[in-house]
Short mmCIF file of C-alpha atoms in Angstrom, two decimals:
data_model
loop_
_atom_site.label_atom_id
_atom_site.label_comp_id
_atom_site.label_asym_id
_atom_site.label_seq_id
_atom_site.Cartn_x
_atom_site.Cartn_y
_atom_site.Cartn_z
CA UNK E 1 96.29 93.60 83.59
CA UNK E 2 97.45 96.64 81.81
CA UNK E 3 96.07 95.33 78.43
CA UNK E 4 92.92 96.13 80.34
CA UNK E 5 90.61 99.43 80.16
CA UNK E 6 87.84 100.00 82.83
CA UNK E 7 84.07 101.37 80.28
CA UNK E 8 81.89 103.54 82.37
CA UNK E 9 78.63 104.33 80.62
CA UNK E 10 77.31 107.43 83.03
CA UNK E 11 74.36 106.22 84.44
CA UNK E 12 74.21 108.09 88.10
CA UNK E 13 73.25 104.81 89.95
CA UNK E 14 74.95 103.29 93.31
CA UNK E 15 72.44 101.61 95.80
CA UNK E 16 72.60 98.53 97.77
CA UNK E 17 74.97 96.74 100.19
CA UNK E 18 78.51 96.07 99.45
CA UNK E 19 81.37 93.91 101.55
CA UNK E 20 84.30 95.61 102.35
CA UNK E 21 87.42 93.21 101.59
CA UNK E 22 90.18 92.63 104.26
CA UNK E 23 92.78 95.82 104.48
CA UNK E 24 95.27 95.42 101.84
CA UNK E 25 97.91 97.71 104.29
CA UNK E 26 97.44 95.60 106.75
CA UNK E 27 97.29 91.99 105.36
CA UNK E 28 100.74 92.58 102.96
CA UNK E 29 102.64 93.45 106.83
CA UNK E 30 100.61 90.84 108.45
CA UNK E 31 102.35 88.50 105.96
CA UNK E 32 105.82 90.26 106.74
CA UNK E 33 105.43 89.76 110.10
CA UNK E 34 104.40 85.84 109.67
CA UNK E 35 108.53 85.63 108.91
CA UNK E 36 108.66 85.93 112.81
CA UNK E 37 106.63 83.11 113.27
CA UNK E 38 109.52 80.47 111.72
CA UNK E 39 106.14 78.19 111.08
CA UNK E 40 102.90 77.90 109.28
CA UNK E 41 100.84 81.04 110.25
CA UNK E 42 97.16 81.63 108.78
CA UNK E 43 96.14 85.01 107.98
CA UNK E 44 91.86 85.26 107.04
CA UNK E 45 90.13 87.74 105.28
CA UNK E 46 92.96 88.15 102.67
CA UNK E 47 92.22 90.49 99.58
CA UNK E 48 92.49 89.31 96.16
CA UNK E 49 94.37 91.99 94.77
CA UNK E 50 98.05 91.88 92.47
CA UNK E 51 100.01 93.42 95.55
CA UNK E 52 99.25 90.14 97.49
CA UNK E 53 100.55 88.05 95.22
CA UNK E 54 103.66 90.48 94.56
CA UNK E 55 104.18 90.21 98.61
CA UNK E 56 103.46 86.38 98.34
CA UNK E 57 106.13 86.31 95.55
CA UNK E 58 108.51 88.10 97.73
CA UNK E 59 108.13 85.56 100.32
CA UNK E 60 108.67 82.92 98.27
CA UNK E 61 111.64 84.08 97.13
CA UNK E 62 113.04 84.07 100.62
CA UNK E 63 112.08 80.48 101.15
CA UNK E 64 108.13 80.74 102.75
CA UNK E 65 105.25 78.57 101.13
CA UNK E 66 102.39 80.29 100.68
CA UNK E 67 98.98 78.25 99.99
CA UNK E 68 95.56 80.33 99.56
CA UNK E 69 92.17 78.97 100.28
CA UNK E 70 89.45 81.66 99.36
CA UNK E 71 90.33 84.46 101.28
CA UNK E 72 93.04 82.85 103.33
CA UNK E 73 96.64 82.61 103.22
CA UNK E 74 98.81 79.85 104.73
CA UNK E 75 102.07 80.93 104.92
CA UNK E 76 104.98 78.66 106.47
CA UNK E 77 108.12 80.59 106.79
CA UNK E 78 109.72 77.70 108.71
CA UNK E 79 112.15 76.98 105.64
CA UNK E 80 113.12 80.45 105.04
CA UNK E 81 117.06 80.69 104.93
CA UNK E 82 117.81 83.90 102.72
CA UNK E 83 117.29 86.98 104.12
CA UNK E 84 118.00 88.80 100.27
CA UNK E 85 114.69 90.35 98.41
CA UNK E 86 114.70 90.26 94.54
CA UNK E 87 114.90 93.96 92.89
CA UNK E 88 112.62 92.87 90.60
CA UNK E 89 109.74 92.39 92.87
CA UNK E 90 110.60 95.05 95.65
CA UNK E 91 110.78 97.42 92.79
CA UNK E 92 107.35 97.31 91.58
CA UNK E 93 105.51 97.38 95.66
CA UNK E 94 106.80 99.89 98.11
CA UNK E 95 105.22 98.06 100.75
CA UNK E 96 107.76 95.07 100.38
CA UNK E 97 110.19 97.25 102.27
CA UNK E 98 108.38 95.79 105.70
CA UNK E 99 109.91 92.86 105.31
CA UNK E 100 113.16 94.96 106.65
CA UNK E 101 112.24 95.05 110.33
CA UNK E 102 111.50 91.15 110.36
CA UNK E 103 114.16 89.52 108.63
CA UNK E 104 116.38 91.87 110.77
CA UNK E 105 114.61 90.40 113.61
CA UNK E 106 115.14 87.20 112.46
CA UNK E 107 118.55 86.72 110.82
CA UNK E 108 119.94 90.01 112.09
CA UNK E 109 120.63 90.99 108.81
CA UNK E 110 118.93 91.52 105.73
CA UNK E 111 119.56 92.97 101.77
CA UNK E 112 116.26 94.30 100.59
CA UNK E 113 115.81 96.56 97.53
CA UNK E 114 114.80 99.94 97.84
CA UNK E 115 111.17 99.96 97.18
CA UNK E 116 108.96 101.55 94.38
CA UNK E 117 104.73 101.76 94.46
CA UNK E 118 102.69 104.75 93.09
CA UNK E 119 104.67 107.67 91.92
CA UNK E 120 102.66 109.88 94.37
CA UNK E 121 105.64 111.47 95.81
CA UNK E 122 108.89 111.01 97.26
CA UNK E 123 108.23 108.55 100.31
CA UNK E 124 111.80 108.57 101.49
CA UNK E 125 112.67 105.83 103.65
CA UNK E 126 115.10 107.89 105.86
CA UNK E 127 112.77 107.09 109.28
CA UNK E 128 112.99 103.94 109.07
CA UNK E 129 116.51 103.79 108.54
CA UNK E 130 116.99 105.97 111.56
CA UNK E 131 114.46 104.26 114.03
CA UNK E 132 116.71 100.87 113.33
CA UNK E 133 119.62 102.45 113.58
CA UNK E 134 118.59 103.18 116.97
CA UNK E 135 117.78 99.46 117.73
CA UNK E 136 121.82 98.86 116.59
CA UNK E 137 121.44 98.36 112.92
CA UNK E 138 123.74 99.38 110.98
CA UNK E 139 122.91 100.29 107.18
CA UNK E 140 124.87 100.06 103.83
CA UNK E 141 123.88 100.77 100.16
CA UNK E 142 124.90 99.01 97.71
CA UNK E 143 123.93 99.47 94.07
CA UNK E 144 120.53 100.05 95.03
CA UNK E 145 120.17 97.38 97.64
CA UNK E 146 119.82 98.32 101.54
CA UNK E 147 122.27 95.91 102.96
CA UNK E 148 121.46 96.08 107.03
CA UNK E 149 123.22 94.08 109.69
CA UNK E 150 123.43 93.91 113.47
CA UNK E 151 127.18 94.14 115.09
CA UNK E 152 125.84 93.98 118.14
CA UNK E 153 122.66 92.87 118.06
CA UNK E 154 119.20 94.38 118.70
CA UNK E 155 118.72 95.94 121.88
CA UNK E 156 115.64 98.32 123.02
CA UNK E 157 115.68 101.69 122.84
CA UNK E 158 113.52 104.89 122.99
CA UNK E 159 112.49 106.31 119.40
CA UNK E 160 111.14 110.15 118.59
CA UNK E 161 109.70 109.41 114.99
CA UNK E 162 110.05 112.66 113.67
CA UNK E 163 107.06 111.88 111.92
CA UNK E 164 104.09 109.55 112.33
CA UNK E 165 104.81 107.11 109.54
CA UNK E 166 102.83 104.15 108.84
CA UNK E 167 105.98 101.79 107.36
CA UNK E 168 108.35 103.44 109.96
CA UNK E 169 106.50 102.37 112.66
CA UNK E 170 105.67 98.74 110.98
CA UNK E 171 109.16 98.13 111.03
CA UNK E 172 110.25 99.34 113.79
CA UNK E 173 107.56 97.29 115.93
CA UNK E 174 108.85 93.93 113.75
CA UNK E 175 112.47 94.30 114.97
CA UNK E 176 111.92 95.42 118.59
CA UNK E 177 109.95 92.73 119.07
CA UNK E 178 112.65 90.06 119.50
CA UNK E 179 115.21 93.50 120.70
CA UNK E 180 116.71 92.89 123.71
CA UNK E 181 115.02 94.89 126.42
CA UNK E 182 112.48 97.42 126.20
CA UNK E 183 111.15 99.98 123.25
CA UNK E 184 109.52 102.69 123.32
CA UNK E 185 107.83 104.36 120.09
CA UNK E 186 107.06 107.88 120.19
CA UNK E 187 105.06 110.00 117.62
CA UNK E 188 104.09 105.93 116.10
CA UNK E 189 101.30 106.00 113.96
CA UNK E 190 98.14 105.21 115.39
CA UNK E 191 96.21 104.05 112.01
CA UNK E 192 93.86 100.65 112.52
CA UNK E 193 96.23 98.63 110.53
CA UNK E 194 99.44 99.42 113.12
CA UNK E 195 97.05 98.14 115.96
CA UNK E 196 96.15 95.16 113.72
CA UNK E 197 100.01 94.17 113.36
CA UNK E 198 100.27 94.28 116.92
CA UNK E 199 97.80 92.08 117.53
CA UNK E 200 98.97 89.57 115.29
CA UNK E 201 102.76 89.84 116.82
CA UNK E 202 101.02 89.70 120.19
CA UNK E 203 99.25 86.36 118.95
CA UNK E 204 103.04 85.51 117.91
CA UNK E 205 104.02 85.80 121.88
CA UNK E 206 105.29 89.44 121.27
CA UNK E 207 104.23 91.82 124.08
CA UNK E 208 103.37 95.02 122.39
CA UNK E 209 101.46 97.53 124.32
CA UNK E 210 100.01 100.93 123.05
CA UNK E 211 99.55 99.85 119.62
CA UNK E 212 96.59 102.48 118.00
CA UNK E 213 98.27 105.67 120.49
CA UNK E 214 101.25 107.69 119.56
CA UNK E 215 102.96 105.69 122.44
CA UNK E 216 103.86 102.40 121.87
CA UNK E 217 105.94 100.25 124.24
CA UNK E 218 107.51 96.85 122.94
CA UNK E 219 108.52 94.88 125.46
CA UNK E 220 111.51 92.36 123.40
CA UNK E 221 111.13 88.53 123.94
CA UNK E 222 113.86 85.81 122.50
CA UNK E 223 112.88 85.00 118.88
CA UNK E 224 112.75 81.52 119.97
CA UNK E 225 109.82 83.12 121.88
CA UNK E 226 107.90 83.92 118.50
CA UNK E 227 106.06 81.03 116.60
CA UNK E 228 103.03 80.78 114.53
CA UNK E 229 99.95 82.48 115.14
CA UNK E 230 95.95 82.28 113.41
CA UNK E 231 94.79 86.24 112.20
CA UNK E 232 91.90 87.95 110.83
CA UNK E 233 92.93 90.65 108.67
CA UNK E 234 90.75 94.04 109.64
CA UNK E 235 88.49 95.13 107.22
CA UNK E 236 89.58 98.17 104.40
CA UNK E 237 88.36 101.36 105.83
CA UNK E 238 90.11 102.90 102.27
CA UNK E 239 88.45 100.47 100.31
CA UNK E 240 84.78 101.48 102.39
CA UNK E 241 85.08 104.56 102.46
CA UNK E 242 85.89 104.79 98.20
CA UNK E 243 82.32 103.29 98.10
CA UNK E 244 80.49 105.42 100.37
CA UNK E 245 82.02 108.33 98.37
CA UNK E 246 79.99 106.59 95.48
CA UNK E 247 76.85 106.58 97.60
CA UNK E 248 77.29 110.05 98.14
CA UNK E 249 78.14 111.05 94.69
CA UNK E 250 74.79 109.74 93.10
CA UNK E 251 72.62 110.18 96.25
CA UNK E 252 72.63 105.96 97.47
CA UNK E 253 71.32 104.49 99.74
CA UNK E 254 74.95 102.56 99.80
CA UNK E 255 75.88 100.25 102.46
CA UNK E 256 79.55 98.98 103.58
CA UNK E 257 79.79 95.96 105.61
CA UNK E 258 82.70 94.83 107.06
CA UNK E 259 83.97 98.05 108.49
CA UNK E 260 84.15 99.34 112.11
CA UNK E 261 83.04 102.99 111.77
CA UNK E 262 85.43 104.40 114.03
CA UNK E 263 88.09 103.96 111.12
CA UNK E 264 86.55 106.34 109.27
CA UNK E 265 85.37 108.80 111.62
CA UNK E 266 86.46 112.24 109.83
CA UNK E 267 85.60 110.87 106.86
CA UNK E 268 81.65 110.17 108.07
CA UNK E 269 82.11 113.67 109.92
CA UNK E 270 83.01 115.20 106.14
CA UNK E 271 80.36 113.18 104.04
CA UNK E 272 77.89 114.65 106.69
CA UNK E 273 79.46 118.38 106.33
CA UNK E 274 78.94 118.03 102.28
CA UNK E 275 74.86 117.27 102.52
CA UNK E 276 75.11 113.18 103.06
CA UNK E 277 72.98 111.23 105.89
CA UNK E 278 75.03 108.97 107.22
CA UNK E 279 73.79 105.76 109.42
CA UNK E 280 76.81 103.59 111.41
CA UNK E 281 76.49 100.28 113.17
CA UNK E 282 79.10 98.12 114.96
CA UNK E 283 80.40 96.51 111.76
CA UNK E 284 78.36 98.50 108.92
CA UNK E 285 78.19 102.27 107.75
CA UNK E 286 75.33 103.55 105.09
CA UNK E 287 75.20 106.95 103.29
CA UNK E 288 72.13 108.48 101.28
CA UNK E 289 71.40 111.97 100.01
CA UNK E 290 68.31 113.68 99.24
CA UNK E 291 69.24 117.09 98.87
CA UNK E 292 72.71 119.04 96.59
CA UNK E 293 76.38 117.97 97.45
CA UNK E 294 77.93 121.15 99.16
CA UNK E 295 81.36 122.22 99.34
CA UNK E 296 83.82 121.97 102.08
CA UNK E 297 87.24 122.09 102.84
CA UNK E 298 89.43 118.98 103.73
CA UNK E 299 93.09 118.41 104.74
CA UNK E 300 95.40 115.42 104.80
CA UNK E 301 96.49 114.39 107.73
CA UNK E 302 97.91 111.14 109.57
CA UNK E 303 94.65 108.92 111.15
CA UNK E 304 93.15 109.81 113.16
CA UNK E 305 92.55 113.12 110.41
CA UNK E 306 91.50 112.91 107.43
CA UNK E 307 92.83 109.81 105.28
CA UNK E 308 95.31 111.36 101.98
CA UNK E 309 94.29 108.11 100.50
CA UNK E 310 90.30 109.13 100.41
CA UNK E 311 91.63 112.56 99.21
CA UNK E 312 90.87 111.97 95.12
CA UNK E 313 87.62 110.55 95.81
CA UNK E 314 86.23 113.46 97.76
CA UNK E 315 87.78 116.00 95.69
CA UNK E 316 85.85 114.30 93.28
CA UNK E 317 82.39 115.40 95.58
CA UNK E 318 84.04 118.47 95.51
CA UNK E 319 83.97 118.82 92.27
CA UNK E 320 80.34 118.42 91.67
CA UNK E 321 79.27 120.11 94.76
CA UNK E 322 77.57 123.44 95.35
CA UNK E 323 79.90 126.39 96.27
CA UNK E 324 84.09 126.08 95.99
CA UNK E 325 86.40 123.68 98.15
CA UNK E 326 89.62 123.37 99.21
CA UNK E 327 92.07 120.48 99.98
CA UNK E 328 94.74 120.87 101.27
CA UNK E 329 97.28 117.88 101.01
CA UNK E 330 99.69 117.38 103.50
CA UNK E 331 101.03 113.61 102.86
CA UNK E 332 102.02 113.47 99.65
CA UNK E 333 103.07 115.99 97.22
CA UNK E 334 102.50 114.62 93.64
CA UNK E 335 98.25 113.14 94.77
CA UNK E 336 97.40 115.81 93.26
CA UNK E 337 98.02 114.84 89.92
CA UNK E 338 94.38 113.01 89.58
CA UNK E 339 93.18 116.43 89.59
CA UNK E 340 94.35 117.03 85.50
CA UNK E 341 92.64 113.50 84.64
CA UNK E 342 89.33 114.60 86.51
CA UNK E 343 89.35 118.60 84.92
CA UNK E 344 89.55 116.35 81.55
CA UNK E 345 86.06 115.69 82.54
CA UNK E 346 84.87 119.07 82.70
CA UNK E 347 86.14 119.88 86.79
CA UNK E 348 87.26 122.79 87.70
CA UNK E 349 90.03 122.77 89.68
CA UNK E 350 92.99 125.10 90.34
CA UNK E 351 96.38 123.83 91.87
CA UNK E 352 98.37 126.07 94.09
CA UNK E 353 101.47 124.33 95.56
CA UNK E 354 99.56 121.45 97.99
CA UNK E 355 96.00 122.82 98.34
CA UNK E 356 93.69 122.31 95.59
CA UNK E 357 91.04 124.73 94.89
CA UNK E 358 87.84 122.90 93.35
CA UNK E 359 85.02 125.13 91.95
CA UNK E 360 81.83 122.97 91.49
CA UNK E 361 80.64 122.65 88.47
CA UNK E 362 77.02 121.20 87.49
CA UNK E 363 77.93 118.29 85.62
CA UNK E 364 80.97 116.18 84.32
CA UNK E 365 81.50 114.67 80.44
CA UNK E 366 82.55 111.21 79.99
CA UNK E 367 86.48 111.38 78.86
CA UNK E 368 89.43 109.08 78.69
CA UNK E 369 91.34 108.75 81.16
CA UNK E 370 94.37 107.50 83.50
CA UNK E 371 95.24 106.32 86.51
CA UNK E 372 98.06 108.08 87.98
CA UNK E 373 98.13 106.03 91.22
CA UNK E 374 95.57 103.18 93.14
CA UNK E 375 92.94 105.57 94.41
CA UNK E 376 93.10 108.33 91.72
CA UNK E 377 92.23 105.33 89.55
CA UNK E 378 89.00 104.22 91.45
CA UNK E 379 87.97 107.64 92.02
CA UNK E 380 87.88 108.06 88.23
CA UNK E 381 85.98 105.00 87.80
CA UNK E 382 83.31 106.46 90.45
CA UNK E 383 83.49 110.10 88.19
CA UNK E 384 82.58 107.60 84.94
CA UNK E 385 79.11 106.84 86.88
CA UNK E 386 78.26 110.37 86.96
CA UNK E 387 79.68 111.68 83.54
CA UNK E 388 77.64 112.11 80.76
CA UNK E 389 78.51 109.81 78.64
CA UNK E 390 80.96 106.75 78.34
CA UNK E 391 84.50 107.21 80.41
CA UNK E 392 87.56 104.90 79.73
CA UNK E 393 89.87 104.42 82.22
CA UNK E 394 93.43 103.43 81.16
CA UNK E 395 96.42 101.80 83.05
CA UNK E 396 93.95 100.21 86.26
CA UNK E 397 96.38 97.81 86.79
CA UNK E 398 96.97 100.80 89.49
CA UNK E 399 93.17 99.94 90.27
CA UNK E 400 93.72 96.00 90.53
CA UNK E 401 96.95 96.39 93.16
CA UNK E 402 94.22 97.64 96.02
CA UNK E 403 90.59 96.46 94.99
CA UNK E 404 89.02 92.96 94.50
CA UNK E 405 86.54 92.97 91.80
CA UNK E 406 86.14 96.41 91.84
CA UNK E 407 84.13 96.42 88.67
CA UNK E 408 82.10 93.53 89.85
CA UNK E 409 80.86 95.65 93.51
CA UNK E 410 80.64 98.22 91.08
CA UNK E 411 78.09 96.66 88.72
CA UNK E 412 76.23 95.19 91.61
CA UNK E 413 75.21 98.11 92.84
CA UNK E 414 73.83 99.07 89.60
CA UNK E 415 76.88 100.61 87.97
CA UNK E 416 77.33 100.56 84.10
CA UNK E 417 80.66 99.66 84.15
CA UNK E 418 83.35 96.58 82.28
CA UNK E 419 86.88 95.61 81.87
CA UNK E 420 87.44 95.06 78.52
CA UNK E 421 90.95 94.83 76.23
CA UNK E 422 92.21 97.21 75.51
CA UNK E 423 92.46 96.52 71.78
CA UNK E 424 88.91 95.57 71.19
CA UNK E 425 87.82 98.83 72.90
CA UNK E 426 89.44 100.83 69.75
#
């Protein structure tokens, strides 16, 4: 993948009607959780993306088989009898640290790597050490490896997250589930993807109540209670609402299907704010523009506020908007180092500690670039269409961990746009 470059002639065209694919951060814990199941569970709507088949690797490691049918996954973790992840793997996907909370559940212990991803900041696991440690985990490290096990078992308890994290709440919803007694999550994050895992533990014969709220209660069942359910992974409101930032960049129409609206609600409020019409239906959202992008200001927060992982693509609006912006991010510390790959194409942007101040400008130049992380990478793609000129975009293998066929939804909505090698682009 890496010997890969993304060409982006600027042409300023995105129109037409796009399907979303199924949520990447929800299908790689909906596999996670499938180690629960001890059987063959099938999860739909699956993305074809390299952090699927990292997560599928990781499974395999610990025993599951793991068949794929189009955008389906059969995965039977009946024959799974090590409860140790690879470094290797777990080292290049930060997301493989959910499989924590379910092979505790399962085994009552478990030796999983600590994790690596984007380098988008520090990400510290530290909540979801302390969350378990509530449930009666107790935690070790050793050379780099988490090594958890459960003197006493799991028993339910009632957690303050002292922050709404996504993976903290993941995993503590995976071991409470078979914990004995009842749990109750407060401060959980209430993102669609943390009411999709529910559902699919609830499908499992969990009894998980709350699941979307702050409040979560987890009534814990015996794990002999837990067997093999049939899910549809929710569509990728991230992925959606990357391409109706393209719509809005060169004026659309552009169409998502795929996509309940009400995932992206402060992002259709902020597209609307900037100059963008914006149409919704029950599974489908469009954006057009007739009139001049204009600024506003935007910051991070956890869902329902505004998404951190939309932040580089509107920035990118910002940056070619009427009047100045600012973002403020409040997630992660380093996202704002796609701002020094997008002023390489002529924005101009000034960083102050975690806001961003973005002057628009009335044009961008076609540039090379990089991806620092996944969405910085597919915002720069988007900037490409726009640019005058050609844009390369270097290391996408960021690009190709979170979006099937990018280039290919790309081009079919009229983009100018190739992977090529990276040695015959020289």
């Amino acid at each position: 993948m890496s010997s890969e470059i993304i060409v982006v002639k600027g042409n300023n065209t995105l129109a037409g009607d796009v399907n979303v694919s199924g949520a990447k951060n929800s299908a790689l814990k909906l596999m996670a959780a499938s180690l629960l199941g001890q059987g063959a569970s099938t999860i739909h709507n699956v993305p074809v993306i390299s952090d699927i088949e990292i997560m599928s690797e990781v499974l395999e490691r610990l025993g599951a088989v793991i068949e794929r049918s189009g955008h389906s996954l059969r995965v039977d973790t009946s024959q799974v009898d090590r409860c140790e992840t690879p470094y290797e793997l777990v080292s290049k996907m930060r997301a493989s640290i959910s499989v924590l909370g379910p092979l505790i559940g399962r085994f009552g212990k478990a030796h999983v790597a600590m994790p690596g991803g984007c380098q988008i900041g520090a990400r510290k696991i530290d909540m979801h050490l302390v969350g378990l440690e509530a449930l009666g985990v107790e935690f070790d490290v050793d050379h780099g490896v988490l090594v958890a096990h459960t003197p006493n078992g799991l028993r339910g308890t009632h957690v303050m997250l002292e922050f709404p994290s996504v993976g903290a709440t993941e995993n503590l919803l995976m071991a409470a589930v078979v914990a004995e007694g009842t749990t109750f999550i407060e401060n959980a994050a209430c993102e669609p993807e943390i009411e999709d895992l529910a559902n699919m533990l609830n499908a499992m014969g969990a009894q998980v109540t709350g699941a979307g709220t702050s409040q979560i209660e987890v009534v814990g069942v015996p794990l002999s209670a837990m067997h093999p359910c049939e899910h549809t992974t929710v569509g990728d409101r991230i992925e959606a609402g990357t391409f109706l930032a393209g719509g809005a960049l060169t004026g659309g129409p552009v169409a998502v299907h795929g996509i309940d609206p009400a995932y992206l609600r402060m992002a259709i409020m902020k597209l609307r704010a900037m100059g963008c019409a914006v149409e919704t239906g029950a599974d489908w959202i469009r954006v057009s523009r007739a009139g001049d992008l204009t600024c506003t200001d935007i910051q991070t927060l956890p869902h329902p506020g505004f998404p951190t992982d939309l932040q580089a693509q509107f920035m990118l609006l910002a940056a070619v908007a009427e009047g100045t912006s600012v973002i403020t991010e409040n997630v992660f510390e380093n996202r704002f180092m796609f701002a020094a790959e997008l002023m390489r194409m002529g924005a101009d942007i000034t960083i102050d500690d975690h806001h961003a101040l973005i002057r628009g400008v009335a044009g961008l130049q076609g540039a090379p670039v990089s991806s620092t992380d996944l969405r910085a990478g597919a915002a720069l793609v988007l900037a490409g269409v726009v640019a005058d000129g050609e844009t390369r975009v270097h290391h996408i293998e960021h690009i190709d961990r979170g979006y099937e066929d990018y280039v290919g939804k790309l081009s079919r909505l009229g983009a100018d746009v190739a992977r090529v090698s990276a040695a015959d682009a020289r």
